[in-house]
mmCIF file of C-alpha atoms in Angstrom:
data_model
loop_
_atom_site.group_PDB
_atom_site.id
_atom_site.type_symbol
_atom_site.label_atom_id
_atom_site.label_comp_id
_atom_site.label_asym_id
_atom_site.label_seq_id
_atom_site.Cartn_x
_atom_site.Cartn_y
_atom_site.Cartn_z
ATOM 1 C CA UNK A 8 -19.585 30.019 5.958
ATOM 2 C CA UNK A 9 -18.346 33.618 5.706
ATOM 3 C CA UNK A 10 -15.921 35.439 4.809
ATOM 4 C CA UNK A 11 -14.051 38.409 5.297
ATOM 5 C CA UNK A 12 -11.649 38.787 3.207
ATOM 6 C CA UNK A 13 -8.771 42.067 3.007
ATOM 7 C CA UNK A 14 -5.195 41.039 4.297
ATOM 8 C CA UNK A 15 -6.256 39.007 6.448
ATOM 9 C CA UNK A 16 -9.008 36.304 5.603
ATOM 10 C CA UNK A 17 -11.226 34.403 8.434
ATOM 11 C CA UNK A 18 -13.007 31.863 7.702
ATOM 12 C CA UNK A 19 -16.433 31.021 10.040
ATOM 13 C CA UNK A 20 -17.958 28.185 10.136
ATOM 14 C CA UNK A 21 -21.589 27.859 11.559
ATOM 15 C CA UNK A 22 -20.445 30.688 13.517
ATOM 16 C CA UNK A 23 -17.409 29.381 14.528
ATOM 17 C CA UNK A 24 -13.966 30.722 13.489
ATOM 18 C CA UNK A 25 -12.608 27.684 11.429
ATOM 19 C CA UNK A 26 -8.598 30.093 10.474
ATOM 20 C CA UNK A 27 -7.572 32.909 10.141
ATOM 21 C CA UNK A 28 -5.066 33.115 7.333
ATOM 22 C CA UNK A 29 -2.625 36.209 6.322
ATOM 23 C CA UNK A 30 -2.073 35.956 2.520
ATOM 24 C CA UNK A 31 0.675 35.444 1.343
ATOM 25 C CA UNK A 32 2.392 34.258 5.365
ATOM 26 C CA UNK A 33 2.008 30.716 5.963
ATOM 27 C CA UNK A 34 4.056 31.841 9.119
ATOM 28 C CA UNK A 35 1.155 33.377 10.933
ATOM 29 C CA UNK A 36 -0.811 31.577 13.048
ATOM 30 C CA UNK A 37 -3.061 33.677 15.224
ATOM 31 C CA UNK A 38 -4.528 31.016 17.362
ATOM 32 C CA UNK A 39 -3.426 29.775 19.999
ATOM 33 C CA UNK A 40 -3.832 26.076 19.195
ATOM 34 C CA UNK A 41 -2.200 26.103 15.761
ATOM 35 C CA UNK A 42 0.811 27.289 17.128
ATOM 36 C CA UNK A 43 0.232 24.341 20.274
ATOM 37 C CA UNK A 44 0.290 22.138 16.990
ATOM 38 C CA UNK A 45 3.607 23.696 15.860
ATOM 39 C CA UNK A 46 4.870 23.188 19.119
ATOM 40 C CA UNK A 47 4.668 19.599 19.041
ATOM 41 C CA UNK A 48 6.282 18.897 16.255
ATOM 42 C CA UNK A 49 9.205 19.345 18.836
ATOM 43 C CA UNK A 50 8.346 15.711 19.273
ATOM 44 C CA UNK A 51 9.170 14.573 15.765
ATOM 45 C CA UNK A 52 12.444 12.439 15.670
ATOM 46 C CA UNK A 53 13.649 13.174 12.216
ATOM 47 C CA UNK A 54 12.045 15.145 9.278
ATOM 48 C CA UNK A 55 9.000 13.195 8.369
ATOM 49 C CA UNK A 56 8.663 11.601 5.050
ATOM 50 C CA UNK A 57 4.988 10.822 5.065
ATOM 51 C CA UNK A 58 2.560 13.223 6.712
ATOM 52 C CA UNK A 59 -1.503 12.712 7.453
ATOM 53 C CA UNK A 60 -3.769 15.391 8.316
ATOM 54 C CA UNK A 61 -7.309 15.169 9.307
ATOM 55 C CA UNK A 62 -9.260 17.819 8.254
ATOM 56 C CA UNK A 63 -8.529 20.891 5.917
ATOM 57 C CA UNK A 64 -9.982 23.718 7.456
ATOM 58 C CA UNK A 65 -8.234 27.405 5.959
ATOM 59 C CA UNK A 66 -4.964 24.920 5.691
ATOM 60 C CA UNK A 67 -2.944 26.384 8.259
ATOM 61 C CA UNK A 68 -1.120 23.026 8.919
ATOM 62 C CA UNK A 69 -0.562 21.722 5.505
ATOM 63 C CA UNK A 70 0.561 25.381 3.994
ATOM 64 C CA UNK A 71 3.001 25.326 7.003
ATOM 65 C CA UNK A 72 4.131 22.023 6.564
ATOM 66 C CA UNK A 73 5.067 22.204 3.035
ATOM 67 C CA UNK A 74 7.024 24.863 3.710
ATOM 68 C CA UNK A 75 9.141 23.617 6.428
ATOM 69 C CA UNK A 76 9.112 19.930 5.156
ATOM 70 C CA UNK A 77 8.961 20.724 1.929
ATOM 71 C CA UNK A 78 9.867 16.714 0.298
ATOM 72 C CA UNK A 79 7.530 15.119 2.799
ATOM 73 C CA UNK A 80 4.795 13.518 0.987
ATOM 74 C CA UNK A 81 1.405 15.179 2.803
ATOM 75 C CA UNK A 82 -2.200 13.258 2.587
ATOM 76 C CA UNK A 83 -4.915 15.671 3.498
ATOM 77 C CA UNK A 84 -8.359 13.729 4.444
ATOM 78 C CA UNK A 85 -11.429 16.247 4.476
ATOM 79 C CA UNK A 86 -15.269 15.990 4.485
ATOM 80 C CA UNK A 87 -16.319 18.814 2.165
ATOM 81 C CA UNK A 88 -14.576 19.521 -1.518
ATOM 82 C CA UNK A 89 -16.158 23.393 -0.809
ATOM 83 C CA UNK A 90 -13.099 23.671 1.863
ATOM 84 C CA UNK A 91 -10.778 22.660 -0.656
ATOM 85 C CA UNK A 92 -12.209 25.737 -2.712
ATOM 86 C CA UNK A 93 -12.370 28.255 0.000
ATOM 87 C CA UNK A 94 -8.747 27.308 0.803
ATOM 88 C CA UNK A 95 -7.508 27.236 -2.145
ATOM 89 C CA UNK A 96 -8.780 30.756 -2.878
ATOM 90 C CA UNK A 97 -8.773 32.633 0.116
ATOM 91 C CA UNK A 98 -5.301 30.626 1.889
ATOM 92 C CA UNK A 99 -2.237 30.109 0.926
ATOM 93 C CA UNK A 100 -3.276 26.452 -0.202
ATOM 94 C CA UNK A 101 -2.285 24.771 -3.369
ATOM 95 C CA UNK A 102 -1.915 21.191 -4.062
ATOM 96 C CA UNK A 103 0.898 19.666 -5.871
ATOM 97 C CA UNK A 104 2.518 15.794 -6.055
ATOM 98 C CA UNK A 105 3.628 16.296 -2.591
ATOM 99 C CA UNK A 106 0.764 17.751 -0.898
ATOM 100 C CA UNK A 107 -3.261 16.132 -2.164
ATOM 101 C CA UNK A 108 -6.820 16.517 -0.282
ATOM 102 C CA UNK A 109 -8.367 13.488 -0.442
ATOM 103 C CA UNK A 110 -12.911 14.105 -0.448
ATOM 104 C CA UNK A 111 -13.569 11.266 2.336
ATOM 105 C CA UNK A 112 -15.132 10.875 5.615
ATOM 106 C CA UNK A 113 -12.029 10.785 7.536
ATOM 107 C CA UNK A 114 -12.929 7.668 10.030
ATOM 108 C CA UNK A 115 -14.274 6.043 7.018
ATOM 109 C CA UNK A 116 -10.628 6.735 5.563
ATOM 110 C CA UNK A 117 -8.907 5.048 8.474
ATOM 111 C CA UNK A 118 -11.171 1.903 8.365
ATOM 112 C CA UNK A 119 -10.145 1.659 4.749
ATOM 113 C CA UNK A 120 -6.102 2.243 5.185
ATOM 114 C CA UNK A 121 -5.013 1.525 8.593
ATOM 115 C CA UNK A 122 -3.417 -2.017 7.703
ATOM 116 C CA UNK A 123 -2.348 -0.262 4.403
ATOM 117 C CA UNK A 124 -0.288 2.959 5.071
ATOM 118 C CA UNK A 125 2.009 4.137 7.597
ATOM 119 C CA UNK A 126 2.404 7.765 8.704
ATOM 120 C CA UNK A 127 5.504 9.517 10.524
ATOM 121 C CA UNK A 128 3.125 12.289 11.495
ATOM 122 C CA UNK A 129 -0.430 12.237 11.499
ATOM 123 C CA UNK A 130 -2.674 15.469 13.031
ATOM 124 C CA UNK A 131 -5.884 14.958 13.567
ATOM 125 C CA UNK A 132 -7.710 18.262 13.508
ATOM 126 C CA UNK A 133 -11.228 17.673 12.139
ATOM 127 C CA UNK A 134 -12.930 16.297 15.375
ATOM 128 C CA UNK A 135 -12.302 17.786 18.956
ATOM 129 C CA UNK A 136 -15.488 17.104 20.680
ATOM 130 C CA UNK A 137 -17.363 14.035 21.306
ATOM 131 C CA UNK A 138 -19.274 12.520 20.877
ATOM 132 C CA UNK A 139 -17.692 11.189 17.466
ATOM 133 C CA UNK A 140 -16.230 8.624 15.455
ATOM 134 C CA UNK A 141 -13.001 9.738 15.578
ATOM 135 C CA UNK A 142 -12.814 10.202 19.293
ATOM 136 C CA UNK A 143 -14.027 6.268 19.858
ATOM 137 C CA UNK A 144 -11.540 3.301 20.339
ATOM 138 C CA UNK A 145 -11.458 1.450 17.806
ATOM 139 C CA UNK A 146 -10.535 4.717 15.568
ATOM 140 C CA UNK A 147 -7.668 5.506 17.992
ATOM 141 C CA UNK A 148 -6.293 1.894 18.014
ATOM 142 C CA UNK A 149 -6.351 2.413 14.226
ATOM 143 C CA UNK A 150 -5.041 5.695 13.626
ATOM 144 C CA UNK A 151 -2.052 3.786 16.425
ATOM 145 C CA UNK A 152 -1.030 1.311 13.921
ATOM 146 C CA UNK A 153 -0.903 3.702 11.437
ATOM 147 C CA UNK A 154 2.242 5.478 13.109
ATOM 148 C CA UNK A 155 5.429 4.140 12.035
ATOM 149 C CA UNK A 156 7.964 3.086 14.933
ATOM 150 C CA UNK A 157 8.877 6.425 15.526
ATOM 151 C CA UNK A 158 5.747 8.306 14.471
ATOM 152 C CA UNK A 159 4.387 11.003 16.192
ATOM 153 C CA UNK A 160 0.414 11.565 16.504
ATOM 154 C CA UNK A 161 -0.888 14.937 17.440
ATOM 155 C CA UNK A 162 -4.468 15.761 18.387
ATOM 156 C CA UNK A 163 -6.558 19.151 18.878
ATOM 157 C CA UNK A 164 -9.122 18.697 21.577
ATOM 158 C CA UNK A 165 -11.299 20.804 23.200
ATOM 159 C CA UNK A 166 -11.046 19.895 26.759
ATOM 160 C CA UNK A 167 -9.798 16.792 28.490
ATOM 161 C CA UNK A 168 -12.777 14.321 28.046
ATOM 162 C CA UNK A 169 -11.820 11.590 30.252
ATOM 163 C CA UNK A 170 -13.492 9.253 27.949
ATOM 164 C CA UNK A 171 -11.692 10.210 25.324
ATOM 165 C CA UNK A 172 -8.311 10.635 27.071
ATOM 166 C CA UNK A 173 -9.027 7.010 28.626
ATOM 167 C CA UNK A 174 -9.617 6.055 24.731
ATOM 168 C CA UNK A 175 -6.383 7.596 23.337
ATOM 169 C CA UNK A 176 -4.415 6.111 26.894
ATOM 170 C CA UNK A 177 -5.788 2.460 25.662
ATOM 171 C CA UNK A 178 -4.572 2.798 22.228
ATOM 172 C CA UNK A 179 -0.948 4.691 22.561
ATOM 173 C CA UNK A 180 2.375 3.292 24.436
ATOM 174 C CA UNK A 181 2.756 7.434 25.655
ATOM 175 C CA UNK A 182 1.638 10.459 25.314
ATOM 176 C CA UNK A 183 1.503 13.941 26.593
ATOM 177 C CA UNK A 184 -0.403 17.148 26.282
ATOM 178 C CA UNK A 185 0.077 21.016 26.751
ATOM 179 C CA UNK A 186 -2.707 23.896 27.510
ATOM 180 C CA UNK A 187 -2.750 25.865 24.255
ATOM 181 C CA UNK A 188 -3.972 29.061 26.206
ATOM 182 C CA UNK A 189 -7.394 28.728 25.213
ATOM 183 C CA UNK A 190 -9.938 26.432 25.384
ATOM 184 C CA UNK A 191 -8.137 23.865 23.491
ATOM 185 C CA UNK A 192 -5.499 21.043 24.509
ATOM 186 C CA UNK A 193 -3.155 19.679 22.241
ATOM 187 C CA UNK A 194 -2.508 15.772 22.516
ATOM 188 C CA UNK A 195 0.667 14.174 21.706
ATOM 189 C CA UNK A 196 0.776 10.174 21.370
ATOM 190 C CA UNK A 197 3.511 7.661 20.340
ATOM 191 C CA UNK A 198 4.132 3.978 20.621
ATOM 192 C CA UNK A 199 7.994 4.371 21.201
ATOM 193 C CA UNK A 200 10.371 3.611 23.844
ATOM 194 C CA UNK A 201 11.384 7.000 24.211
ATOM 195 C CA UNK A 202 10.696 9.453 27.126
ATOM 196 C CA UNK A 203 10.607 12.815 26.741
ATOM 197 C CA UNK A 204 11.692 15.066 30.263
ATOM 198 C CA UNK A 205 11.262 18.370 30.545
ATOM 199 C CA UNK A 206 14.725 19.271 29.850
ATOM 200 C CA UNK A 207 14.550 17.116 26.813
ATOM 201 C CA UNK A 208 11.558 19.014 25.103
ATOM 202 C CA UNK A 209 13.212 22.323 26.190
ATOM 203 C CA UNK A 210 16.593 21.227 24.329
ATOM 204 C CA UNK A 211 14.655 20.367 21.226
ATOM 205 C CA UNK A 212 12.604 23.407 21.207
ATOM 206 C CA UNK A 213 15.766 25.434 21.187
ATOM 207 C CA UNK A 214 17.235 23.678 18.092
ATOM 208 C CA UNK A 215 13.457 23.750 16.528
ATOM 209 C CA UNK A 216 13.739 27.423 17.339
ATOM 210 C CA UNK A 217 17.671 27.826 15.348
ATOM 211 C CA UNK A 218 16.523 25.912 12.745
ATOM 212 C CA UNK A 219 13.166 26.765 11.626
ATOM 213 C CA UNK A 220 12.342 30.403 13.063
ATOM 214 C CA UNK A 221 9.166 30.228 13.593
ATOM 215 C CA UNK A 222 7.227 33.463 14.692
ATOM 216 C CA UNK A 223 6.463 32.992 18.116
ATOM 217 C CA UNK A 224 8.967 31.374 21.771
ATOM 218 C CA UNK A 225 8.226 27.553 21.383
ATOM 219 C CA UNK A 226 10.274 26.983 24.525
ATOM 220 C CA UNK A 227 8.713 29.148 26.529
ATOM 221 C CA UNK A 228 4.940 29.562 25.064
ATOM 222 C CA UNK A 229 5.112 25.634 25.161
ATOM 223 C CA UNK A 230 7.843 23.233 25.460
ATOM 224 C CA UNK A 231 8.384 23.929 29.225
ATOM 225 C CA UNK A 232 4.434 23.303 29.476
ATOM 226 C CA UNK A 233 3.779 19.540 28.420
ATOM 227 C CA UNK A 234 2.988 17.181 31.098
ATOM 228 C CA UNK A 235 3.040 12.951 30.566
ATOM 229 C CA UNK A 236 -0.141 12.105 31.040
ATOM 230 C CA UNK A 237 0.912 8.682 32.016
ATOM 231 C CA UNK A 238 2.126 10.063 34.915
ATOM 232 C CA UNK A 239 -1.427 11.035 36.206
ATOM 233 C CA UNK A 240 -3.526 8.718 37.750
ATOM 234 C CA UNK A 241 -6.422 7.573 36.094
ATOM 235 C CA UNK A 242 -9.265 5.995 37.753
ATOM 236 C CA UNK A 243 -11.098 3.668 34.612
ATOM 237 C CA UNK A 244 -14.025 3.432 37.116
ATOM 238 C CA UNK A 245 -15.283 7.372 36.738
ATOM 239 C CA UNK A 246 -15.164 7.047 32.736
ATOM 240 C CA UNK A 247 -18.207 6.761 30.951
ATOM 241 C CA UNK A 248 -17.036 4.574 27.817
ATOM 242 C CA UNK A 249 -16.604 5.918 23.818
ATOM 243 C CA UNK A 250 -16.381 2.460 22.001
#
């Protein structure tokens, strides 16, 4: 892990960059797929009460999060307490009643608490590539019943895996995703009735725009970009299975 660290902090990990963080501005969000993330919160229904994110990294979601739902209660699962610490002093992290990391494997987390809790929002950002245990079945099915009726799941992946979109197909009633403008897809599932057109996303990225102000065009960077992915045919024959 390094660390370079002036007004702007980025934080690698094995090489990769994990966040970039501006102190002091949990508004910023530099890459491409945070703000993808943002984006689909365009989704949401009504301000969500209880919030479940999967994986720390610099806490770019939760820092942003508790700012713009600032009574939602937020459950942070990640691997490694020296995140938490790097975060904490080099983000614009802090835990508080409303917003606790939880040290746990994250799909050992789910097998514990997915016929315990419910989640109006759950982002699952600590696994994009399989394989792994988070991108299998029997974790998606999981992580499904742990939406409430109108809960909204949102996933960072790293291109479209057919097994793993076949996987998250099997497990959700719907869902969509959107090209984040670099080598990452965001994911957005849901077991509700509800369709979301084109026109429909672009309407609620407007008001998300009004009312929150965020620092980049979420209708036209993204909202006017999501496709259904039900709406694509999907042949089950050319997937190699993720159980």
């Amino acid at each position: 892990m390094k660390l370079f660290t002036e007004h702007f902090n980025l934080i690698y990990v094995d090489g990769f960059r994990q966040s970039e963080v501006k102190t002091g501005d949990v508004e910023y969000l530099p890459i491409a797929y945070t703000r993808a993330v943002v984006s689909s919160l365009i989704f949401l229904t009504d301000v969500p009460k209880s919030i479940l994110l999967i994986g720390l990294g610099g806490a770019t979601f939760p820092s942003y999060l508790k700012k713009h739902f600032s009574h939602s209660k937020i459950e942070v699962v990640e691997l490694f307490q020296g995140m938490v610490t790097v975060a904490e002093k080099y983000g614009n992290f802090k835990q508080d009643e409303n917003c606790i990391v939880i040290i746990d494997d994250a799909a050992d987390f789910i097998n514990k608490n997915h016929n315990k809790k419910q989640y109006d929002l759950i982002i699952q950002d600590g696994c994009s590539i399989a394989p792994c245990p988070l991108l299998i079945l029997d974790t998606f099915k999981k992580l499904s019943s742990m939406l409430t009726p109108n809960g909204i799941y949102i996933q960072n992946q790293i291109g479209m895996d057919p097994p793993v979109i076949k996987n998250i197909k099997d497990s959700f009633k719907d869902f969509y995703y959107v090209e984040s403008k670099s080598i990452n897809q965001v994911i957005v599932a849901h077991n509700s009735d509800r369709i979301y057109t084109k026109e429909n996303l672009i309407l609620r990225a407007q008001m998300y725009q009004a009312a929150e102000n965020p620092t980049f065009n979420v209708v036209e960077e993204y909202a006017r970009n999501y496709k259904r992915l039900t709406d694509i045919m999907i042949n089950s024959e050319n997937y190699l299975e993720y159980k």
